[in-house]
Short mmCIF file of N, CA and C in Angstrom, two decimals:
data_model
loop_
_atom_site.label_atom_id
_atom_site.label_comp_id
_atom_site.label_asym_id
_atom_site.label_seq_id
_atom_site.Cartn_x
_atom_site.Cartn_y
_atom_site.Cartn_z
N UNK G 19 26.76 -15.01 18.95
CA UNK G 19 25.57 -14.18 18.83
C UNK G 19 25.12 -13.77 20.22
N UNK G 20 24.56 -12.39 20.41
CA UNK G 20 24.21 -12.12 21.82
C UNK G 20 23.03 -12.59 21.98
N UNK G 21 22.67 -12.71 23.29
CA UNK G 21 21.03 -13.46 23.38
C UNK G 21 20.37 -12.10 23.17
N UNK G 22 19.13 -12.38 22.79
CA UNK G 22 17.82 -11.68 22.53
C UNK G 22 17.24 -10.89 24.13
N UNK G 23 17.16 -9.81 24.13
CA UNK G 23 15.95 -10.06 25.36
C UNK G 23 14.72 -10.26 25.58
N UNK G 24 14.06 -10.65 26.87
CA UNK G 24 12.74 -11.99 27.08
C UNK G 24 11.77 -10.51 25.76
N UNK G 25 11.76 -9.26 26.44
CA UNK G 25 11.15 -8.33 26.05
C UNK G 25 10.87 -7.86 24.90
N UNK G 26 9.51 -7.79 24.09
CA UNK G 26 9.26 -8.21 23.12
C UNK G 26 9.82 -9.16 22.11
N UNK G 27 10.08 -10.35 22.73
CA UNK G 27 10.72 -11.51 22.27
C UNK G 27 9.42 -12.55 21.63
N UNK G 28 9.61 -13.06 20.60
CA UNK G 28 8.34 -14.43 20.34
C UNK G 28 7.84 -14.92 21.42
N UNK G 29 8.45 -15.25 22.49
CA UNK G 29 8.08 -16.12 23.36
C UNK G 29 6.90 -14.91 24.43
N UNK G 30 7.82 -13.61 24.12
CA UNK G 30 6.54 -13.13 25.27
C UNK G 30 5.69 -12.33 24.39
N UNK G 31 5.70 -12.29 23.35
CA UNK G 31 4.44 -11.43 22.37
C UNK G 31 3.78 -12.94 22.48
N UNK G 32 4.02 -13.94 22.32
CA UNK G 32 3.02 -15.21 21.84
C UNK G 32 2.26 -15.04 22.89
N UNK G 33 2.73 -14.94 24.71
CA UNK G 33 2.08 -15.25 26.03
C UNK G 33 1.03 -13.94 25.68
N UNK G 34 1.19 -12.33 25.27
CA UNK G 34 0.51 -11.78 25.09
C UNK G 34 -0.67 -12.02 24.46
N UNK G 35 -0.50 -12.54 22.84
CA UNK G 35 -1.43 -12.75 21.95
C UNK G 35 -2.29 -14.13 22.54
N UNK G 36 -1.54 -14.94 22.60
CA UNK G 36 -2.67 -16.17 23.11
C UNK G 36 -3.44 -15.51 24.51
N UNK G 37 -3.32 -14.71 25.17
CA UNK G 37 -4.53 -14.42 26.11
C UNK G 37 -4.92 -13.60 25.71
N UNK G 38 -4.98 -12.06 24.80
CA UNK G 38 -5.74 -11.71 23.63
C UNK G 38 -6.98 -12.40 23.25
N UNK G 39 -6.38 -13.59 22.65
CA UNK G 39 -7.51 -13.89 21.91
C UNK G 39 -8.27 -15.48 22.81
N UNK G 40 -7.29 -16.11 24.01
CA UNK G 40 -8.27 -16.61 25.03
C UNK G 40 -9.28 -16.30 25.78
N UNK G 41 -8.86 -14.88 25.69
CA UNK G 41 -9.94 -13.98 26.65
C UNK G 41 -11.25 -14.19 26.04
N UNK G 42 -11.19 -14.10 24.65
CA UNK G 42 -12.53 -13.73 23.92
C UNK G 42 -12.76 -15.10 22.88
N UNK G 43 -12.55 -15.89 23.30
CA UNK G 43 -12.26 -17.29 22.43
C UNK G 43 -13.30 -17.55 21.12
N UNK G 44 -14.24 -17.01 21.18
CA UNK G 44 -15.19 -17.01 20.20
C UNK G 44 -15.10 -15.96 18.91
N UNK G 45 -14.18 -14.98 19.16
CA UNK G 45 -13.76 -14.30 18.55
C UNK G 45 -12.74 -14.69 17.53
N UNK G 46 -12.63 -14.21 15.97
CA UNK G 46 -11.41 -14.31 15.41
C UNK G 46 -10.68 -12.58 15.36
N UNK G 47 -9.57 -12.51 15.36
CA UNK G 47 -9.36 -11.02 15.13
C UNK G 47 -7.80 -11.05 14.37
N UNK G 48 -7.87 -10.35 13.58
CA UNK G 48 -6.97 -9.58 12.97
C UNK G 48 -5.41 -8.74 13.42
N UNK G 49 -4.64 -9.52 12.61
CA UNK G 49 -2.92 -8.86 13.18
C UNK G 49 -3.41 -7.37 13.40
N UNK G 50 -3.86 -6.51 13.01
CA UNK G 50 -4.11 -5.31 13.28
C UNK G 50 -5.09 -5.06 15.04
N UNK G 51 -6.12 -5.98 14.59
CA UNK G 51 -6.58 -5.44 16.19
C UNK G 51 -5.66 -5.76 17.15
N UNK G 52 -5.17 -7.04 17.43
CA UNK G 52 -3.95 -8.00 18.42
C UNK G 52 -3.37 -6.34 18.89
N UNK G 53 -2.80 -5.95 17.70
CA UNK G 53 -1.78 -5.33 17.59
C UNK G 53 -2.48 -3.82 18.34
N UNK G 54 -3.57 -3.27 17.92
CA UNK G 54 -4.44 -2.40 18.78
C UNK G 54 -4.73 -2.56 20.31
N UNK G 55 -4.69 -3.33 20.37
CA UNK G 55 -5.54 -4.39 21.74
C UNK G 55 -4.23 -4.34 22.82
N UNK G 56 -3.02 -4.60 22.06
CA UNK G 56 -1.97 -4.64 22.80
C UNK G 56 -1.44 -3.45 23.15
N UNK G 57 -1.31 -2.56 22.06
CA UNK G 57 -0.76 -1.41 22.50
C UNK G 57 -1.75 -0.82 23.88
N UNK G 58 -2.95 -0.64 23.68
CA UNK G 58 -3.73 -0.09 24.43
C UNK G 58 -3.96 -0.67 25.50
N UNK G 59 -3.41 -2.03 25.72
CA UNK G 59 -3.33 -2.29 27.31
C UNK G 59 -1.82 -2.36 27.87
N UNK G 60 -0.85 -2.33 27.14
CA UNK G 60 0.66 -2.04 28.13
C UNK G 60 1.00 -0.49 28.16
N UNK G 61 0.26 0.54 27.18
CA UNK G 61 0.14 1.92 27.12
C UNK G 61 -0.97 2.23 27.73
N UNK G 62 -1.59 1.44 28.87
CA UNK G 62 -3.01 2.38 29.30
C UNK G 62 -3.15 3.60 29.96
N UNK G 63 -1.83 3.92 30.44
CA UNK G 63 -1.74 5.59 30.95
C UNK G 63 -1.88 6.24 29.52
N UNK G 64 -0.87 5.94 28.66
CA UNK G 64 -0.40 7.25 27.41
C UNK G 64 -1.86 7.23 27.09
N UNK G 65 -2.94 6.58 27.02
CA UNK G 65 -3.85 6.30 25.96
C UNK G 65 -5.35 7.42 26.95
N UNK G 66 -4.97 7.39 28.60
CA UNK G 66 -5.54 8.23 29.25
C UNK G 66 -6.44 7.21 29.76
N UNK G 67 -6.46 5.98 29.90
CA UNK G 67 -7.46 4.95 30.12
C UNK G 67 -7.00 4.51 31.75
N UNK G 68 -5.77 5.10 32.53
CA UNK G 68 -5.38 4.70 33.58
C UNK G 68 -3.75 5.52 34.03
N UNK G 69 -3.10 4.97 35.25
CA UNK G 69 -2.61 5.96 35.45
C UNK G 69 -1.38 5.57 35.23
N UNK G 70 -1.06 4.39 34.36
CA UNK G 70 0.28 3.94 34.64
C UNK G 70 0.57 3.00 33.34
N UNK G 71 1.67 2.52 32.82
CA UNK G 71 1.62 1.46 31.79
C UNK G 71 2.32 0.43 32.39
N UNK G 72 2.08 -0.76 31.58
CA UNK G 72 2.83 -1.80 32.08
C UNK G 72 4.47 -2.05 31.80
N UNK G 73 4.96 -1.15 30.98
CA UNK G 73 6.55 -0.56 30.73
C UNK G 73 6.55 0.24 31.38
N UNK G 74 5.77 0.65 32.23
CA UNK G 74 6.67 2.12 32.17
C UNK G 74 6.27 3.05 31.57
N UNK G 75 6.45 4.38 31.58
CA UNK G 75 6.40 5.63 30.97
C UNK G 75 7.86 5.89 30.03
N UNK G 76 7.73 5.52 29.27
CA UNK G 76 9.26 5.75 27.97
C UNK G 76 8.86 7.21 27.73
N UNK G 77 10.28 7.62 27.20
CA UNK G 77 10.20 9.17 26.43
C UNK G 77 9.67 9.33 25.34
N UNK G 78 9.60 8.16 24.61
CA UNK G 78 8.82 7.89 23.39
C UNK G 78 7.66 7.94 22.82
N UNK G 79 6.55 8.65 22.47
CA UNK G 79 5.63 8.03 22.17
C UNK G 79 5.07 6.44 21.51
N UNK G 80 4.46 5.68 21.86
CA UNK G 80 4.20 4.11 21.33
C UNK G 80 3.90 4.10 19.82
N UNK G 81 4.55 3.14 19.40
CA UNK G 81 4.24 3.33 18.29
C UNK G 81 3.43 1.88 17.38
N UNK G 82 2.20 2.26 17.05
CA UNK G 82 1.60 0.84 16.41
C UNK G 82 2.54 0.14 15.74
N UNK G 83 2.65 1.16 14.61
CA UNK G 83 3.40 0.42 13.09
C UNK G 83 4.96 -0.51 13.88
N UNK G 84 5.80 -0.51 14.99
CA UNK G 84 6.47 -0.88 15.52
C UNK G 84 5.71 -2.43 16.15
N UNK G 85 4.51 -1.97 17.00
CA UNK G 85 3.89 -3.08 17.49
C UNK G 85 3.44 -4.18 16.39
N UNK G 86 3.05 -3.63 15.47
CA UNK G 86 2.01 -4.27 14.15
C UNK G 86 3.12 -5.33 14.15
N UNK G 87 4.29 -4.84 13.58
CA UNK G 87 5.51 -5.97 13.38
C UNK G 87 5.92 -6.20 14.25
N UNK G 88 6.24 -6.22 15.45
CA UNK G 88 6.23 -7.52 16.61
C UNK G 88 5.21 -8.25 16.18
N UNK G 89 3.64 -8.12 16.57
CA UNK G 89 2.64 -8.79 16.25
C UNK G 89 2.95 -9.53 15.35
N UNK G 90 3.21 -9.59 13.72
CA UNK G 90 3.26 -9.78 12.40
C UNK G 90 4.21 -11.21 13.06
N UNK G 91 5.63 -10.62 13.73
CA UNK G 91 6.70 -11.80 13.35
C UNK G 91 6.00 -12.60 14.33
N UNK G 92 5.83 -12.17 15.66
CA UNK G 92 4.99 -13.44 16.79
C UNK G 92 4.58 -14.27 16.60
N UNK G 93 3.25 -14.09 15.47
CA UNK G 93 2.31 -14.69 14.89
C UNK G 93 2.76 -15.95 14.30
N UNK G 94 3.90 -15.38 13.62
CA UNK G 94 4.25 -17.12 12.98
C UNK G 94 4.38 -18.08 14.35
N UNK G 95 5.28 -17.87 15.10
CA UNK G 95 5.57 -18.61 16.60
C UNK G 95 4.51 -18.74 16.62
N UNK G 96 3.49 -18.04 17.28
CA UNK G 96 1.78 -18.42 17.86
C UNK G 96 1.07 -19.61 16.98
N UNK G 97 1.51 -19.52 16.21
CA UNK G 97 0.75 -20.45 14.73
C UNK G 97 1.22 -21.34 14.55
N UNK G 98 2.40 -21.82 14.10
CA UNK G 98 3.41 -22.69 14.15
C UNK G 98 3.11 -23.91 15.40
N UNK G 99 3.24 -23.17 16.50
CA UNK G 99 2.93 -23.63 18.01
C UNK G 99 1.73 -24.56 17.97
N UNK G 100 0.71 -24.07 17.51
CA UNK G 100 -0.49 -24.24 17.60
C UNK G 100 -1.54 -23.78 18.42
N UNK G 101 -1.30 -22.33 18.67
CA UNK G 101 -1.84 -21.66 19.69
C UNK G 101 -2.87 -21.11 19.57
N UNK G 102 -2.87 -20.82 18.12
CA UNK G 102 -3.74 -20.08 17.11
C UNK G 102 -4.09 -20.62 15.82
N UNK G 103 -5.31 -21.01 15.19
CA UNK G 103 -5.22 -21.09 14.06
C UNK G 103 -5.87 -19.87 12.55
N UNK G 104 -4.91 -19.47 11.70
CA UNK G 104 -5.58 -18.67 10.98
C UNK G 104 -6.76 -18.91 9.90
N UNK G 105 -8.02 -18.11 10.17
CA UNK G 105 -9.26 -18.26 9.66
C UNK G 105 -9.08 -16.97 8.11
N UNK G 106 -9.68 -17.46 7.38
CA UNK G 106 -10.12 -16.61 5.92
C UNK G 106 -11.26 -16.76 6.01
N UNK G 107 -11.47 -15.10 5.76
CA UNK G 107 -12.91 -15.04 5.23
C UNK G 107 -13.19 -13.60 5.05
N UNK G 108 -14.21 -13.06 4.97
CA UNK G 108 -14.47 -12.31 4.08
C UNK G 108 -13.83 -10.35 4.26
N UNK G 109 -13.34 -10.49 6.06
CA UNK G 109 -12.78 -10.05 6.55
C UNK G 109 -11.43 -9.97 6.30
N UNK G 110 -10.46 -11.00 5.88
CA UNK G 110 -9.43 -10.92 5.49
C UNK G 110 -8.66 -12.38 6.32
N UNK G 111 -7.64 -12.58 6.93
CA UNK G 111 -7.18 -13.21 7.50
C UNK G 111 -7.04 -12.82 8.87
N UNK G 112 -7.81 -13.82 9.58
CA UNK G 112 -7.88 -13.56 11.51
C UNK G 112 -7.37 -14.86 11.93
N UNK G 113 -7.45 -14.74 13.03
CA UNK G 113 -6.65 -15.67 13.87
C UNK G 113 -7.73 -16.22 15.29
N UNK G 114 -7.60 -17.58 15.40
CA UNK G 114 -8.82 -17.98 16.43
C UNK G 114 -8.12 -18.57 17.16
N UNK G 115 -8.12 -18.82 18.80
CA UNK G 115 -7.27 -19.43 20.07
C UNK G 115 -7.41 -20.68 19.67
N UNK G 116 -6.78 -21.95 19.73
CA UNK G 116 -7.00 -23.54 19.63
C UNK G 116 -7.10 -23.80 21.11
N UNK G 117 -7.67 -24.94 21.62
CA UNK G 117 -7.19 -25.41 22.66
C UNK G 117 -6.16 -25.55 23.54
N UNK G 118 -5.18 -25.98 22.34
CA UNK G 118 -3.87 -25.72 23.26
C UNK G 118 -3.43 -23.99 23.63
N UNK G 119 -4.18 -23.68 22.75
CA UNK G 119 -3.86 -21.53 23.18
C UNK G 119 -4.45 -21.60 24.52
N UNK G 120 -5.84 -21.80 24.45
CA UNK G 120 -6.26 -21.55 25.71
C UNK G 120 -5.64 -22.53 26.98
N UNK G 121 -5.14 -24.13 26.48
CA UNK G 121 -4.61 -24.18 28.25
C UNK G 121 -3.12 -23.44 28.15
N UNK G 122 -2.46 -22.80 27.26
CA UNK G 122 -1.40 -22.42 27.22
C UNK G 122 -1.58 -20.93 28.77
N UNK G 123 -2.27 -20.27 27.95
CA UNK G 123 -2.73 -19.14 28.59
C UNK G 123 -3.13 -19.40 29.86
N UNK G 124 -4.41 -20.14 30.39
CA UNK G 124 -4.40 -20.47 31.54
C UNK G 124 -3.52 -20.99 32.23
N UNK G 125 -2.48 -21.63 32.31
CA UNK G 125 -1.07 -22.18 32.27
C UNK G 125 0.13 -20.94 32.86
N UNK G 126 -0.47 -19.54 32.21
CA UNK G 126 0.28 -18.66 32.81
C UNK G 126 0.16 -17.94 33.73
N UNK G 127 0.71 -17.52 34.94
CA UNK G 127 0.66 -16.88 36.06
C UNK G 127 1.59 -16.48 36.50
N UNK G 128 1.88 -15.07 36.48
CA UNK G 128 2.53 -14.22 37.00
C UNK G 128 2.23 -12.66 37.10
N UNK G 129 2.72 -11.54 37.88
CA UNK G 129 1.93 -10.51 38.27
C UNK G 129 1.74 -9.83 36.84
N UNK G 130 3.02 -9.85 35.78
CA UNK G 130 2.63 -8.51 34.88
C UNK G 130 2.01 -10.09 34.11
N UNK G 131 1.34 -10.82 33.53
CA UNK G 131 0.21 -11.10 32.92
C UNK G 131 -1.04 -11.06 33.23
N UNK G 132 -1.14 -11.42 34.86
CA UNK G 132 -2.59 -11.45 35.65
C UNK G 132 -2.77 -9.31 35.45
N UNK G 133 -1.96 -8.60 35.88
CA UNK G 133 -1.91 -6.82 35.36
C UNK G 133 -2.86 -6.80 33.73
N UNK G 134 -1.84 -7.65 33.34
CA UNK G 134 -1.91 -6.94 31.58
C UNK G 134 -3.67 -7.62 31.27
N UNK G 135 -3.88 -8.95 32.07
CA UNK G 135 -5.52 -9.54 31.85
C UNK G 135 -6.27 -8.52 32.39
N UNK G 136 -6.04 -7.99 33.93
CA UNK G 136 -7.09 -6.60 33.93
C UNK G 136 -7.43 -5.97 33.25
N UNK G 137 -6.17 -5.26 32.60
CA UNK G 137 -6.17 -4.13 31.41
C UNK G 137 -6.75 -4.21 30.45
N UNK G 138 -7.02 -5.64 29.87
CA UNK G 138 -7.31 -6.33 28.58
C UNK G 138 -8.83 -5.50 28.54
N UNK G 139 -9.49 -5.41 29.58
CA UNK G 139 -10.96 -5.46 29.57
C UNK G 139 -11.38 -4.20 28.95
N UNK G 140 -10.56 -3.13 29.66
CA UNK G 140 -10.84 -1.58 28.95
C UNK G 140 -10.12 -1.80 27.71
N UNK G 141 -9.23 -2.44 27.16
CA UNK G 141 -9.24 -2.50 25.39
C UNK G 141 -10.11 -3.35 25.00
N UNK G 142 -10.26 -4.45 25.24
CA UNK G 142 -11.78 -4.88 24.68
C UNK G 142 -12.71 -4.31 24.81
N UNK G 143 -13.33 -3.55 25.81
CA UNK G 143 -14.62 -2.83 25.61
C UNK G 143 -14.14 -1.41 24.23
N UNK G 144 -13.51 -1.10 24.35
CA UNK G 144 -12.88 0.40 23.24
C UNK G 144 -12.99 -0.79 21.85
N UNK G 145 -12.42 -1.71 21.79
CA UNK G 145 -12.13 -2.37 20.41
C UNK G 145 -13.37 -2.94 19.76
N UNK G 146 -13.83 -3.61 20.90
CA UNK G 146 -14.88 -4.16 20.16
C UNK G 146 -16.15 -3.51 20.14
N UNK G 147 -15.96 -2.35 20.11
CA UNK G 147 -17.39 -1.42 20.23
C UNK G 147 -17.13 0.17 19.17
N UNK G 148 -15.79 -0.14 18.35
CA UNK G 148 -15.50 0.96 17.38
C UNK G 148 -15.37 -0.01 16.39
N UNK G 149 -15.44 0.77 15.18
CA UNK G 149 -14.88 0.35 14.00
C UNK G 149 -13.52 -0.14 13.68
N UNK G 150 -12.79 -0.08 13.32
CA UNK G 150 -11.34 -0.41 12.68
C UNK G 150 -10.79 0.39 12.94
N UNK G 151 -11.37 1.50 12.03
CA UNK G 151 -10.51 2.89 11.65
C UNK G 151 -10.58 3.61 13.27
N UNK G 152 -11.31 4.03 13.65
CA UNK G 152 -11.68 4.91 14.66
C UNK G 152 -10.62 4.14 15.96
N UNK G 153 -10.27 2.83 15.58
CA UNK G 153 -9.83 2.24 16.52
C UNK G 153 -7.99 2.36 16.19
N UNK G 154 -7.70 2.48 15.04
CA UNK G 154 -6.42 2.72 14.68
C UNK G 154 -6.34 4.22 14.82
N UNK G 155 -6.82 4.77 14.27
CA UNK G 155 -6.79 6.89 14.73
C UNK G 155 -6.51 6.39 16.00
N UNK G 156 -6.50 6.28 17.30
CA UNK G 156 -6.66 5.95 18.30
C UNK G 156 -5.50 6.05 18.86
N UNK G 157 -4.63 4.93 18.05
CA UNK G 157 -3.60 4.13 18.76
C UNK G 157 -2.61 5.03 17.60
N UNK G 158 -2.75 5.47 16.99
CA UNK G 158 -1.87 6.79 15.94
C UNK G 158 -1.56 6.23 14.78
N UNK G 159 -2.62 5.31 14.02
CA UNK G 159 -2.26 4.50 12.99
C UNK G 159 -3.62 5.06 11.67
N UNK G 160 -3.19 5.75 11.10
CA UNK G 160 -4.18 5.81 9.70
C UNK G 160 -4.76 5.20 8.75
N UNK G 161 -5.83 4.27 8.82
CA UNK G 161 -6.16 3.34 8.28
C UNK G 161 -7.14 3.80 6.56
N UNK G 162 -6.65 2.93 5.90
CA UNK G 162 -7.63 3.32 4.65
C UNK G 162 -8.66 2.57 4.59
N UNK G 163 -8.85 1.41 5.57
CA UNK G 163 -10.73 0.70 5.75
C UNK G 163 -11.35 1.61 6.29
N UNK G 164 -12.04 2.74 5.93
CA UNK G 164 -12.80 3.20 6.34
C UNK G 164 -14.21 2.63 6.57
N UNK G 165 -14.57 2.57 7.76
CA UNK G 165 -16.08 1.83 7.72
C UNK G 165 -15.74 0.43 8.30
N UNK G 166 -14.80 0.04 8.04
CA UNK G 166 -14.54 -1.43 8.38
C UNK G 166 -14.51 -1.96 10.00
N UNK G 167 -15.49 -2.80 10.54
CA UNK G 167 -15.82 -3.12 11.27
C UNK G 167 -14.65 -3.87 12.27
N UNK G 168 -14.19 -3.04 13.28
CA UNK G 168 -13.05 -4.39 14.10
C UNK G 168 -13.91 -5.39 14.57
#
């Protein structure tokens, strides 16, 4: 079998998502925002929020529904791990940092994570100050929660 590369691999969507949601530890959030949150900070040029991404400029446009499922499979790793534990409630199923998420995260240091923690801040201020929907239109994803609060 050929090896995997590190790049969007479990191991580095997990380092993503656990500082996601270390950043804001009081927070629970949703495979969908993660998945918002992320695109919009390694795409912060395409998105017009800065002048550069943390890939790179691809020929591609980014695509959520691609990210959503990275996110989706990660998640089990993140969870499994114990990095994250998933919360129910009336919102649906979110996800909250554990302890070990957060010393995991603090634990990490290197230039493109300490980059991608800058970035984090202009998607958290955009995420957590729109709705759902307004926040998926965004990132090119059509949501049918209309109204629904990220």
């Amino acid at each position: 079998m050929m090896p995997r590369s590190l790049f969007n691999s479990d191991l580095e969507l997990a380092a993503r998502i656990t500082t996601i949601l270390a950043e804001r530890p009081h927070l629970a959030r949703c495979d969908r925002q993660i998945a918002a949150i992320d695109l919009l900070t390694t795409n912060h040029g395409d998105f017009n929020a800065g002048a550069a991404n943390l890939h790179g400029h691809l020929n591609v446009p980014p695509s959520y529904a691609t990210r959503l499922a990275h996110i989706q499979r990660a998640m089990k790793f993140v969870v499994t791990r114990g990095l994250a534990v998933p919360v129910a409630n009336e919102a649906g199923l979110q996800y909250r940092v554990t302890d070990n998420g957060r010393a995991f995260a603090r634990a990490l240091h290197n230039t493109y994570l300490n980059d991608y923690r800058h970035l984090l801040g202009s998607a958290f201020a955009y995420v957590d100050s729109h709705i759902l929907s307004d926040v998926l239109a965004r990132v090119g994803h059509e949501s049918e929660d209309e109204g629904v609060s990220a």
